[in-house]
C-alpha positions as a printed NumPy array, in Angstrom:
array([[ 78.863, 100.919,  94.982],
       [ 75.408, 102.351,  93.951],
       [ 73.18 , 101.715,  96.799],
       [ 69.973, 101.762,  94.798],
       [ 71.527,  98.941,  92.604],
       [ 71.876,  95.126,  93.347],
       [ 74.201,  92.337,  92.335],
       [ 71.251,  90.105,  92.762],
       [ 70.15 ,  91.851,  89.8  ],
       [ 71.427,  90.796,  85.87 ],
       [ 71.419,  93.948,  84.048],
       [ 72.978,  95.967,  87.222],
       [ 75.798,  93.126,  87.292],
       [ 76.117,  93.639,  83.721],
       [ 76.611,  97.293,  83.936],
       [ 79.45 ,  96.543,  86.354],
       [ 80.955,  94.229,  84.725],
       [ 81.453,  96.703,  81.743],
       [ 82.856,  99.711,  83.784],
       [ 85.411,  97.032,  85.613],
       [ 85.864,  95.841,  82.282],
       [ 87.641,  99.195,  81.195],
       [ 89.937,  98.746,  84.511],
       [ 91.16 ,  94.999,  83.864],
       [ 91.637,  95.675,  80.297],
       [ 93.955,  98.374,  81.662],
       [ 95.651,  96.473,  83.984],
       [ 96.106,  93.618,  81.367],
       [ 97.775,  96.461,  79.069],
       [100.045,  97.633,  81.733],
       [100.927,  94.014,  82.544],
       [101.626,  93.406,  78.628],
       [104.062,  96.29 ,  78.636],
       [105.638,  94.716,  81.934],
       [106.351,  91.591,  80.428],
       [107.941,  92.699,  77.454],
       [107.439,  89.512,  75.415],
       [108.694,  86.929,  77.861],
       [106.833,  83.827,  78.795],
       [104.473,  84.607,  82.145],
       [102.469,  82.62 ,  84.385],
       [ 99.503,  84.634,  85.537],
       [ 97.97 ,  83.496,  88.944],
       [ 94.33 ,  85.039,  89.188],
       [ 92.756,  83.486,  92.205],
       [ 89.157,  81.965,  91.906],
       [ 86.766,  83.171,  92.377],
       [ 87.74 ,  87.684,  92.228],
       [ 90.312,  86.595,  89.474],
       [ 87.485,  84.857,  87.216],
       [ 86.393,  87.932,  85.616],
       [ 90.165,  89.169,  85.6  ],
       [ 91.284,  86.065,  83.849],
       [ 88.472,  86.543,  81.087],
       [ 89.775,  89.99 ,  80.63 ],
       [ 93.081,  89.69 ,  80.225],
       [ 92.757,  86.528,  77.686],
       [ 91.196,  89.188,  75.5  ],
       [ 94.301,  91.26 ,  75.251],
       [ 96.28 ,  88.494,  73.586],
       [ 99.562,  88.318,  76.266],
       [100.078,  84.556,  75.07 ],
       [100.27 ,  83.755,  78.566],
       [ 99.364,  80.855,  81.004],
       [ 97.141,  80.907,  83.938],
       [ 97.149,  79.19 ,  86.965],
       [ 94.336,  77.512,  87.912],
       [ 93.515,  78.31 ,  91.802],
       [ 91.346,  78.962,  94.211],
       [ 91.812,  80.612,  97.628],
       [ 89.429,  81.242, 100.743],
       [ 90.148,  83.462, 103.571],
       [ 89.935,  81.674, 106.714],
       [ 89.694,  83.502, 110.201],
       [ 90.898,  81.241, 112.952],
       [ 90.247,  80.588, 116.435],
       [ 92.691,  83.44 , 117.938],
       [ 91.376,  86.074, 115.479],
       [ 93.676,  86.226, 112.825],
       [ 93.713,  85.345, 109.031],
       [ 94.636,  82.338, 107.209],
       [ 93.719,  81.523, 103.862],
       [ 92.849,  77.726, 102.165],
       [ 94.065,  77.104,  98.808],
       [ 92.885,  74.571,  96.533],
       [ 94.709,  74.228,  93.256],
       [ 93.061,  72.753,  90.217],
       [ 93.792,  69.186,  88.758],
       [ 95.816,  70.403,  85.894],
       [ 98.4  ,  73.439,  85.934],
       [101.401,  74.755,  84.29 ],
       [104.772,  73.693,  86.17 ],
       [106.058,  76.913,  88.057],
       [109.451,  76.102,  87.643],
       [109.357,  76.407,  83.71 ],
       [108.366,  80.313,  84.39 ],
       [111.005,  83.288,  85.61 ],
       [107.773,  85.839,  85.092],
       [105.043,  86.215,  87.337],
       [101.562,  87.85 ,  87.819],
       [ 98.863,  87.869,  90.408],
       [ 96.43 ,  89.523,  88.732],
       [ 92.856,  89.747,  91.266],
       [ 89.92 ,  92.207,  91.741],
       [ 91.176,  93.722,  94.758],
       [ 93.651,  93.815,  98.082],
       [ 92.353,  93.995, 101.327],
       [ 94.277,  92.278, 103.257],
       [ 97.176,  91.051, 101.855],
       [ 96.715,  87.506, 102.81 ],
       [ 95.844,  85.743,  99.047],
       [ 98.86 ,  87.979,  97.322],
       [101.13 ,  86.712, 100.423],
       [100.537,  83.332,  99.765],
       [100.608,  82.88 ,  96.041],
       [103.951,  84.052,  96.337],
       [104.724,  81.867,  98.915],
       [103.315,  79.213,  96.571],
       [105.931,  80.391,  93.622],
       [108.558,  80.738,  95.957],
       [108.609,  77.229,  97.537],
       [108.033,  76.071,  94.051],
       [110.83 ,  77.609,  92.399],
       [113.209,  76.472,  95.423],
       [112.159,  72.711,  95.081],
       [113.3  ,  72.773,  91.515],
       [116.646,  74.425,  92.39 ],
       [116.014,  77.766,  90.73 ],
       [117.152,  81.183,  92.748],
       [113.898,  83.017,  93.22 ],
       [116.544,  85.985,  91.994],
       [115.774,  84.946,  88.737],
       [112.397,  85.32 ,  88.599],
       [110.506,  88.686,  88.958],
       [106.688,  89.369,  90.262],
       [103.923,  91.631,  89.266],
       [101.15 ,  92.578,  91.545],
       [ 97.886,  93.935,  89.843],
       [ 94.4  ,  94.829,  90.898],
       [ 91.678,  97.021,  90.355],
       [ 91.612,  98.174,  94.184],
       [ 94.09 ,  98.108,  97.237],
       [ 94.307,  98.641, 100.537],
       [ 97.091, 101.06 , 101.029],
       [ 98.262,  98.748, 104.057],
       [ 98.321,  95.314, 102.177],
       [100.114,  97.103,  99.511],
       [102.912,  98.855, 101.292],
       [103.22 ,  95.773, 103.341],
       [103.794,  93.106,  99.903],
       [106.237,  96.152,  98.373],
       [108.07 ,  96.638, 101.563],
       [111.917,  96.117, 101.942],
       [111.08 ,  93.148, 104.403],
       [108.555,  90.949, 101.793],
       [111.187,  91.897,  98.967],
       [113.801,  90.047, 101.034],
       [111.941,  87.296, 102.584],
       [111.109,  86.229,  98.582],
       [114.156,  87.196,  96.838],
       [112.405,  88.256,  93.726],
       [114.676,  90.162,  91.112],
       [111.705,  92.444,  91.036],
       [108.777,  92.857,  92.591],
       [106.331,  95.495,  91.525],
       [102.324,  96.599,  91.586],
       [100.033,  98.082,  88.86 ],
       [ 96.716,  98.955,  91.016],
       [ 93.887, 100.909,  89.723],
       [ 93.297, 102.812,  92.907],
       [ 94.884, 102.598,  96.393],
       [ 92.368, 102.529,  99.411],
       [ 93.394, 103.773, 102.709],
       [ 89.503, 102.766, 104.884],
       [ 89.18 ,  99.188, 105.588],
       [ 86.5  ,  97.618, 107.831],
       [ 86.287,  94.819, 109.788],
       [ 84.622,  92.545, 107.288],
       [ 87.576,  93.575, 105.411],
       [ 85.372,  95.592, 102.836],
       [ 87.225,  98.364, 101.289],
       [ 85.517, 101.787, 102.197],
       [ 85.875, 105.715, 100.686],
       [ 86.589, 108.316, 103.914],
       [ 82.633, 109.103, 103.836],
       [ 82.159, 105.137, 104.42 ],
       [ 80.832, 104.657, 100.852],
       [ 82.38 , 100.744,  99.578],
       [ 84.621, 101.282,  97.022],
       [ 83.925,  98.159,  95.122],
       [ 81.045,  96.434,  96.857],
       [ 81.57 ,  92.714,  97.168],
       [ 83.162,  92.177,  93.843],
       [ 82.59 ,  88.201,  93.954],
       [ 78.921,  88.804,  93.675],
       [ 79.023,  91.866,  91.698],
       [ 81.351,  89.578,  89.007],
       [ 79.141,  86.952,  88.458],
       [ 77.892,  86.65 ,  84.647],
       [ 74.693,  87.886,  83.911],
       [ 73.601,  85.783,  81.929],
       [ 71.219,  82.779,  83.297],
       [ 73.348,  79.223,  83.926],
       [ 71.674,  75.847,  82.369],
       [ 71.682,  73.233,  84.551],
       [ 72.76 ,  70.107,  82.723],
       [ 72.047,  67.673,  84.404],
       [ 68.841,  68.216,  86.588],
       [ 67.77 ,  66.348,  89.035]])
């Protein structure tokens, strides 16, 4: 959130990349500890979860990601909706009873929501009780509002998870309208973290045209 620094350029991204590094490695940690061994199905949702998923493969959870990626879509009336696209070739949900959405951040809640949604429904068309499974949230940053709304009494019912928990870096309570997440003196906490994310190093095009 330096505003003499830009994600447009390499080294800067590079330096942020290594400080968030420290946090996912964290959060991987704490997510290793959470899933004790058991087999887990990590959903980190292109593109914030890129850099996430690159992380946490470095910590050595033997674990399986899901490969997704979601938009957030405002509609006609004002509200939120969010497109998912899932890749061509993904684990089977129902063989997992451990989850984790593992992203950058929460602003809204609408991406978190819906992957659950997505384990839910999937879980239920293969006849297992969602009871049997159990959820981890984790991010670097979240809105306090997103998160007390996915750990509420009301989302824990509606999903039926055995457990449903969060690991987050560092809860936000300023959110604007662009849904940036803000410090009380309007600062951004994280900047736009899809941009700031992006590898540093320059992309070969293969096949120029």
């Amino acid at each position: 959130n330096d505003p003499f620094r830009s994600h447009e350029n390499p080294q800067d991204r590079a330096l942020y990349r290594e400080r968030l590094e420290q946090v996912y490695r964290s959060m991987a940690e704490a997510t290793a500890e959470w899933v004790d061994r058991e087999s887990v199905l990590v959903f980190p949702p292109k593109n914030g979860g890129i850099f996430v998923e690159e992380v946490f493969r470095t910590v050595g959870l033997g674990t399986h990601f899901f490969d997704y990626r979601m938009s957030r879509v405002q509609d006609n009336a004002g509200g939120l909706t969010v497109g998912v696209n899932l890749g061509k070739v993904n684990p089977r949900i129902s063989d997992y009873r451990t989850f984790v959405f593992a992203d950058d951040c929460i602003a809204s809640d609408i991406s978190a929501h819906a992957t659950l949604m997505i384990i839910q429904e999937q879980l239920r068309e293969a006849g297992i009780n969602t009871s049997d499974a159990r959820t981890l949230i984790t991010v670097s940053a979240a809105s306090q509002r997103g998160l007390e709304s996915l750990t509420s009494p009301a989302v824990q019912k509606h999903f039926g998870f055995s457990e449903l928990s969060a690991v987050v870096g560092i809860l936000v309570f300023k959110m604007d309208n662009h849904f940036y997440l803000r410090h009380p003196d309007d600062r951004f906490v994280v900047g736009d973290m899809g941009n700031w994310t992006k590898s540093p190093k320059p992309t070969t095009d293969t096949n120029p045209r």
